[in-house]
Amino acid sequence: MNWASWSDFFAMGGYGFYVWGSYLVFLLCIIGEIVLIINRRRTLHKQLSLIHKATKQEMSNETTP
Amino acid sequence: MAINWFKYSSPPSFYSLAGKMIPLFSITSIVLFALGLYIGFFVAPTDFQQSEAYRIIFIHVPAAWMSMFLYLIMAGWAAIGLAFNTRLSSMIATAIAPTGAMFTFLALWTGAFWGKPMWGTWWVWDARLTSELILLFLYIGFMALQAAIDDPRRADKAGAVIALVGVVNIPIIYFSVKWWNTLHQGATVSLTQSPKMATTMLTGMLIMSLACWMYSIAVILMRTRTIILERERNTMWVSDLQGAA
């Protein structure tokens, strides 16, 4: 166990800014990438459902006499 | 029993296979990240020279390895797509680029945040750092080129060319510390010699590298599935999928 206390842990031997500056950006990039992909999928599904409704609408128009 | 190699090269079957594999890789990467970070911060001792600043190694080295590894994988899939005209291969190459660019940026960022306290500077035009920066431009160039071409199949071909041309940069990055007199340190981890790192530090770093690898597979599979749906939006199987949803 390297750390006497939480504040010792965050101080990181005086290099806290550099270590946490690295880990924070690492975390932000990972989360950012996942959020971007989920967002991309969601907008795509919206478009696909619109296309699907439109085609179903056309099909039902054609069939009714 | 002849193996049907091309079963999963058809987008619909790959789409369902990837869907099943994503949770597996996501959970593995979360577990490995937790384990790697625990070892990195609570098991690995303080370094006699750099005290605690060296703990950046647990994300700097994995990010750098992934940036090179993912570029080779991207170029590989791009080459297969170009050679065999298999559009799914090119989709995978397109899906890899953003994650590769992210890890390249992270390698540069964490390297700079490590360099400032240890070298006294954020950046120096050192062979290792400069070739890694060129790698970032290659990734961005690949994505920009593909985005600039409307027809996906032509964009795939153009992307494949830039990906293959850029492959020469990977050995340059890797051996830059040996060929030139660089400020960046030489290769510490080698498959042939005995380890030059303390065991717990090395273990933590390797586990974090595996975690980044599992993460990359999960994220790239997710992006590939999205690209498949985007490119095949007008096909029957997608509308059936959509109808079912």
Short mmCIF file of C-alpha atoms in Angstrom, two decimals:
data_model
loop_
_atom_site.label_atom_id
_atom_site.label_comp_id
_atom_site.label_asym_id
_atom_site.label_seq_id
_atom_site.Cartn_x
_atom_site.Cartn_y
_atom_site.Cartn_z
CA MET A 1 0.00 0.00 0.00
CA ASN A 2 1.85 3.03 -1.25
CA TRP A 3 -0.36 5.80 0.05
CA ALA A 4 -0.72 7.08 3.60
CA SER A 5 -3.92 8.96 2.85
CA TRP A 6 -6.18 10.05 0.01
CA SER A 7 -4.52 13.44 -0.12
CA ASP A 8 -1.17 11.68 -0.39
CA PHE A 9 -2.61 9.65 -3.23
CA PHE A 10 -3.80 12.71 -5.13
CA ALA A 11 -0.56 14.56 -4.50
CA MET A 12 1.18 11.65 -6.28
CA GLY A 13 4.57 12.60 -4.89
CA GLY A 14 4.21 16.17 -6.09
CA TYR A 15 3.55 15.06 -9.68
CA GLY A 16 -0.22 14.99 -9.25
CA PHE A 17 -0.85 17.53 -12.01
CA TYR A 18 1.07 15.48 -14.57
CA VAL A 19 -0.17 12.04 -13.58
CA TRP A 20 -3.82 13.04 -13.16
CA GLY A 21 -3.60 15.29 -16.22
CA SER A 22 -2.65 12.21 -18.21
CA TYR A 23 -5.21 9.85 -16.67
CA LEU A 24 -8.03 12.38 -16.90
CA VAL A 25 -7.51 12.95 -20.63
CA PHE A 26 -7.22 9.18 -21.12
CA LEU A 27 -10.58 8.69 -19.41
CA LEU A 28 -12.20 11.56 -21.33
CA CYS A 29 -11.04 10.12 -24.67
CA ILE A 30 -12.32 6.63 -23.86
CA ILE A 31 -15.72 7.88 -22.65
CA GLY A 32 -15.89 10.39 -25.51
CA GLU A 33 -15.32 7.70 -28.11
CA ILE A 34 -18.00 5.41 -26.66
CA VAL A 35 -20.50 8.26 -26.43
CA LEU A 36 -19.80 9.27 -30.04
CA ILE A 37 -20.44 5.75 -31.32
CA ILE A 38 -23.66 5.34 -29.32
CA ASN A 39 -24.81 8.73 -30.59
CA ARG A 40 -24.01 7.71 -34.18
CA ARG A 41 -26.02 4.48 -33.77
CA ARG A 42 -28.98 6.30 -32.28
CA THR A 43 -29.25 8.86 -35.12
CA LEU A 44 -28.85 6.01 -37.62
CA HIS A 45 -31.68 4.01 -36.07
CA LYS A 46 -33.90 7.09 -36.20
CA GLN A 47 -33.18 7.47 -39.93
CA LEU A 48 -33.71 3.77 -40.56
CA SER A 49 -37.06 3.75 -38.79
CA LEU A 50 -38.14 6.75 -40.87
CA ILE A 51 -37.13 4.91 -44.06
CA HIS A 52 -38.94 1.84 -42.81
CA LYS A 53 -42.15 3.75 -42.06
CA ALA A 54 -41.99 5.49 -45.44
CA THR A 55 -41.63 2.22 -47.35
CA LYS A 56 -44.43 0.60 -45.34
CA GLN A 57 -46.64 3.62 -46.06
CA GLU A 58 -45.96 3.35 -49.82
CA MET A 59 -46.66 -0.38 -49.78
CA SER A 60 -50.04 0.08 -48.06
CA ASN A 61 -50.95 2.90 -50.48
CA GLU A 62 -50.30 0.65 -53.45
CA THR A 63 -52.33 -2.28 -52.11
CA THR A 64 -55.50 -0.31 -51.28
CA PRO A 65 -57.74 -0.23 -54.48
CA MET B 1 -15.43 -30.59 -43.04
CA ALA B 2 -14.41 -27.72 -45.27
CA ILE B 3 -14.23 -24.45 -43.42
CA ASN B 4 -16.34 -21.82 -45.07
CA TRP B 5 -13.97 -18.89 -44.71
CA PHE B 6 -16.36 -16.47 -46.28
CA LYS B 7 -19.30 -17.11 -43.96
CA TYR B 8 -18.54 -14.09 -41.79
CA SER B 9 -17.41 -11.86 -44.60
CA SER B 10 -21.04 -11.24 -45.47
CA PRO B 11 -22.24 -8.15 -43.59
CA PRO B 12 -25.46 -9.64 -42.15
CA SER B 13 -23.74 -12.67 -40.57
CA PHE B 14 -20.81 -10.57 -39.35
CA TYR B 15 -23.30 -8.06 -37.91
CA SER B 16 -24.90 -10.68 -35.65
CA LEU B 17 -21.58 -12.33 -34.75
CA ALA B 18 -20.04 -8.98 -33.78
CA GLY B 19 -23.15 -8.17 -31.78
CA LYS B 20 -22.61 -11.26 -29.67
CA MET B 21 -18.87 -10.60 -29.21
CA ILE B 22 -19.03 -6.96 -28.11
CA PRO B 23 -20.26 -7.65 -24.53
CA LEU B 24 -17.53 -10.29 -24.10
CA PHE B 25 -14.76 -7.87 -25.05
CA SER B 26 -16.27 -4.98 -23.12
CA ILE B 27 -16.47 -6.91 -19.85
CA THR B 28 -12.94 -8.30 -20.33
CA SER B 29 -11.56 -4.81 -20.90
CA ILE B 30 -13.32 -3.38 -17.83
CA VAL B 31 -11.97 -6.17 -15.62
CA LEU B 32 -8.44 -5.81 -17.03
CA PHE B 33 -8.53 -2.01 -16.65
CA ALA B 34 -9.55 -2.34 -13.01
CA LEU B 35 -6.86 -4.93 -12.34
CA GLY B 36 -4.18 -3.01 -14.24
CA LEU B 37 -4.93 0.27 -12.48
CA TYR B 38 -5.00 -1.46 -9.08
CA ILE B 39 -1.57 -2.99 -9.70
CA GLY B 40 -0.27 0.25 -11.19
CA PHE B 41 -1.23 2.43 -8.26
CA PHE B 42 -1.40 0.14 -5.25
CA VAL B 43 1.00 -2.71 -5.88
CA ALA B 44 3.80 -1.27 -7.98
CA PRO B 45 6.33 0.52 -5.73
CA THR B 46 7.61 4.08 -5.95
CA ASP B 47 10.38 4.48 -8.52
CA PHE B 48 13.74 5.39 -6.96
CA GLN B 49 14.46 7.96 -9.68
CA GLN B 50 11.13 9.33 -10.86
CA SER B 51 9.15 8.73 -7.61
CA GLU B 52 5.45 8.71 -8.64
CA ALA B 53 5.60 10.40 -12.05
CA TYR B 54 6.54 7.10 -13.70
CA ARG B 55 2.97 5.83 -13.12
CA ILE B 56 2.04 7.54 -16.37
CA ILE B 57 3.76 4.54 -17.99
CA PHE B 58 0.62 2.45 -17.37
CA ILE B 59 -1.26 4.41 -20.04
CA HIS B 60 1.58 5.90 -22.10
CA VAL B 61 3.11 2.62 -23.27
CA PRO B 62 -0.20 0.80 -23.93
CA ALA B 63 -1.45 3.79 -25.94
CA ALA B 64 1.77 3.92 -27.97
CA TRP B 65 1.73 0.18 -28.65
CA MET B 66 -1.94 0.32 -29.64
CA SER B 67 -1.32 3.28 -31.96
CA MET B 68 1.23 1.26 -33.95
CA PHE B 69 -0.58 -2.08 -33.68
CA LEU B 70 -3.93 -0.67 -34.83
CA TYR B 71 -2.31 1.03 -37.82
CA LEU B 72 -0.88 -2.28 -39.01
CA ILE B 73 -4.25 -3.98 -38.52
CA MET B 74 -5.98 -1.14 -40.38
CA ALA B 75 -3.51 -1.36 -43.27
CA GLY B 76 -3.97 -5.15 -43.29
CA TRP B 77 -7.75 -4.97 -43.62
CA ALA B 78 -7.47 -2.15 -46.15
CA ALA B 79 -5.10 -4.30 -48.24
CA ILE B 80 -7.47 -7.29 -48.06
CA GLY B 81 -10.38 -5.08 -49.04
CA LEU B 82 -8.39 -3.68 -51.96
CA ALA B 83 -7.12 -7.06 -53.13
CA PHE B 84 -10.31 -9.12 -52.76
CA ASN B 85 -12.81 -6.31 -53.20
CA THR B 86 -14.53 -7.45 -50.00
CA ARG B 87 -16.40 -4.41 -48.77
CA LEU B 88 -16.64 -5.61 -45.16
CA SER B 89 -12.81 -5.66 -44.91
CA SER B 90 -12.73 -2.01 -45.94
CA MET B 91 -15.48 -1.21 -43.47
CA ILE B 92 -13.35 -2.68 -40.67
CA ALA B 93 -10.35 -0.61 -41.81
CA THR B 94 -12.53 2.51 -41.76
CA ALA B 95 -13.78 1.56 -38.30
CA ILE B 96 -10.24 1.17 -36.90
CA ALA B 97 -8.92 4.62 -37.86
CA PRO B 98 -10.62 6.76 -35.17
CA THR B 99 -9.56 4.45 -32.35
CA GLY B 100 -6.01 4.35 -33.72
CA ALA B 101 -5.93 8.14 -33.95
CA MET B 102 -7.19 8.39 -30.38
CA PHE B 103 -4.44 6.17 -29.03
CA THR B 104 -1.82 8.08 -31.03
CA PHE B 105 -3.06 11.33 -29.55
CA LEU B 106 -3.03 9.76 -26.07
CA ALA B 107 0.52 8.48 -26.55
CA LEU B 108 1.64 12.00 -27.49
CA TRP B 109 -0.38 13.65 -24.70
CA THR B 110 0.70 11.34 -21.89
CA GLY B 111 4.26 11.46 -23.25
CA ALA B 112 4.28 15.25 -23.07
CA PHE B 113 2.81 15.16 -19.53
CA TRP B 114 5.58 12.76 -18.58
CA GLY B 115 8.27 14.70 -20.41
CA LYS B 116 7.54 18.02 -18.73
CA PRO B 117 8.51 16.90 -15.20
CA MET B 118 11.22 14.47 -16.32
CA TRP B 119 12.81 16.15 -19.35
CA GLY B 120 11.79 19.68 -18.52
CA THR B 121 9.88 20.15 -21.78
CA TRP B 122 6.46 19.26 -23.23
CA TRP B 123 7.86 18.61 -26.70
CA VAL B 124 11.14 18.10 -28.51
CA TRP B 125 11.68 17.26 -32.21
CA ASP B 126 13.02 13.85 -31.30
CA ALA B 127 12.90 10.97 -33.78
CA ARG B 128 10.45 8.93 -31.70
CA LEU B 129 8.10 11.84 -30.95
CA THR B 130 8.19 13.23 -34.49
CA SER B 131 7.46 9.88 -36.16
CA GLU B 132 4.57 9.33 -33.73
CA LEU B 133 3.22 12.76 -34.67
CA ILE B 134 3.47 11.76 -38.35
CA LEU B 135 1.45 8.66 -37.45
CA LEU B 136 -1.27 10.92 -36.06
CA PHE B 137 -1.30 12.90 -39.31
CA LEU B 138 -1.53 9.64 -41.26
CA TYR B 139 -4.58 8.55 -39.29
CA ILE B 140 -6.21 11.97 -39.76
CA GLY B 141 -5.27 11.93 -43.45
CA PHE B 142 -6.88 8.51 -43.85
CA MET B 143 -10.11 9.65 -42.22
CA ALA B 144 -10.16 12.97 -44.08
CA LEU B 145 -9.51 11.32 -47.43
CA GLN B 146 -12.31 8.81 -46.91
CA ALA B 147 -14.69 11.53 -45.76
CA ALA B 148 -13.91 13.59 -48.84
CA ILE B 149 -15.01 10.91 -51.28
CA ASP B 150 -18.76 10.34 -51.61
CA ASP B 151 -18.81 6.85 -53.11
CA PRO B 152 -17.89 4.47 -50.24
CA ARG B 153 -16.21 1.94 -52.54
CA ARG B 154 -13.93 4.57 -54.08
CA ALA B 155 -13.24 6.00 -50.63
CA ASP B 156 -12.21 2.50 -49.51
CA LYS B 157 -9.73 2.19 -52.36
CA ALA B 158 -8.23 5.63 -51.77
CA GLY B 159 -8.01 4.96 -48.04
CA ALA B 160 -6.28 1.64 -48.69
CA VAL B 161 -3.57 3.36 -50.69
CA ILE B 162 -2.78 5.93 -47.99
CA ALA B 163 -2.92 3.25 -45.29
CA LEU B 164 -0.45 1.04 -47.15
CA VAL B 165 1.90 3.90 -47.96
CA GLY B 166 1.94 4.88 -44.29
CA VAL B 167 2.96 1.41 -43.08
CA VAL B 168 6.63 2.32 -43.57
CA ASN B 169 6.29 4.76 -40.69
CA ILE B 170 5.60 2.01 -38.12
CA PRO B 171 9.08 0.40 -38.13
CA ILE B 172 10.53 3.92 -38.19
CA ILE B 173 8.71 4.73 -34.95
CA TYR B 174 9.65 1.42 -33.36
CA PHE B 175 13.34 1.50 -34.24
CA SER B 176 13.78 5.27 -34.02
CA VAL B 177 15.21 4.91 -30.52
CA LYS B 178 17.85 2.51 -31.85
CA TRP B 179 18.71 4.20 -35.14
CA TRP B 180 19.03 7.75 -33.89
CA ASN B 181 20.40 9.25 -30.75
CA THR B 182 17.01 10.10 -29.24
CA LEU B 183 16.06 11.82 -25.99
CA HIS B 184 13.32 9.22 -25.71
CA GLN B 185 14.61 6.08 -23.98
CA GLY B 186 15.30 2.86 -25.85
CA ALA B 187 13.13 -0.25 -25.92
CA THR B 188 12.67 -1.44 -22.36
CA VAL B 189 10.43 -4.41 -23.07
CA SER B 190 11.80 -7.11 -25.37
CA LEU B 191 10.66 -10.64 -26.10
CA THR B 192 14.22 -11.95 -26.15
CA GLN B 193 16.13 -10.42 -23.28
CA SER B 194 15.26 -10.70 -19.60
CA PRO B 195 12.97 -7.92 -18.37
CA LYS B 196 14.62 -4.64 -17.37
CA MET B 197 11.57 -3.54 -15.37
CA ALA B 198 10.43 -4.45 -11.88
CA THR B 199 7.98 -7.33 -12.08
CA THR B 200 4.97 -5.57 -10.63
CA MET B 201 5.52 -2.54 -12.84
CA LEU B 202 5.84 -4.74 -15.91
CA THR B 203 2.78 -6.80 -14.97
CA GLY B 204 0.68 -3.70 -14.45
CA MET B 205 1.76 -2.29 -17.81
CA LEU B 206 1.10 -5.54 -19.70
CA ILE B 207 -2.36 -5.91 -18.14
CA MET B 208 -3.19 -2.34 -19.11
CA SER B 209 -2.02 -3.09 -22.64
CA LEU B 210 -4.34 -6.10 -22.81
CA ALA B 211 -7.14 -3.95 -21.44
CA CYS B 212 -6.56 -1.37 -24.19
CA TRP B 213 -6.56 -4.15 -26.76
CA MET B 214 -9.87 -5.60 -25.55
CA TYR B 215 -11.33 -2.10 -25.41
CA SER B 216 -10.21 -1.44 -28.99
CA ILE B 217 -11.81 -4.64 -30.28
CA ALA B 218 -15.10 -3.86 -28.56
CA VAL B 219 -15.20 -0.26 -29.81
CA ILE B 220 -14.10 -1.16 -33.34
CA LEU B 221 -16.74 -3.90 -33.59
CA MET B 222 -19.37 -1.42 -32.46
CA ARG B 223 -18.25 1.11 -35.06
CA THR B 224 -18.07 -1.55 -37.77
CA ARG B 225 -21.68 -2.58 -37.09
CA THR B 226 -22.74 1.05 -37.37
CA ILE B 227 -20.89 1.45 -40.67
CA ILE B 228 -22.50 -1.77 -41.96
CA LEU B 229 -25.96 -0.44 -41.19
CA GLU B 230 -25.15 2.93 -42.73
CA ARG B 231 -23.88 1.41 -45.96
CA GLU B 232 -26.56 -1.24 -46.22
CA ARG B 233 -29.53 0.87 -45.16
CA ASN B 234 -31.46 0.13 -48.34
CA THR B 235 -31.09 -3.63 -48.21
CA MET B 236 -33.79 -6.11 -47.28
CA TRP B 237 -31.98 -7.54 -44.26
CA VAL B 238 -31.60 -4.10 -42.69
CA SER B 239 -35.26 -3.24 -43.19
CA ASP B 240 -36.20 -6.64 -41.74
CA LEU B 241 -33.92 -5.87 -38.82
CA GLN B 242 -35.56 -2.47 -38.51
CA GLY B 243 -39.02 -3.97 -38.83
CA ALA B 244 -38.23 -6.42 -36.07
CA ALA B 245 -36.78 -3.70 -33.83
#
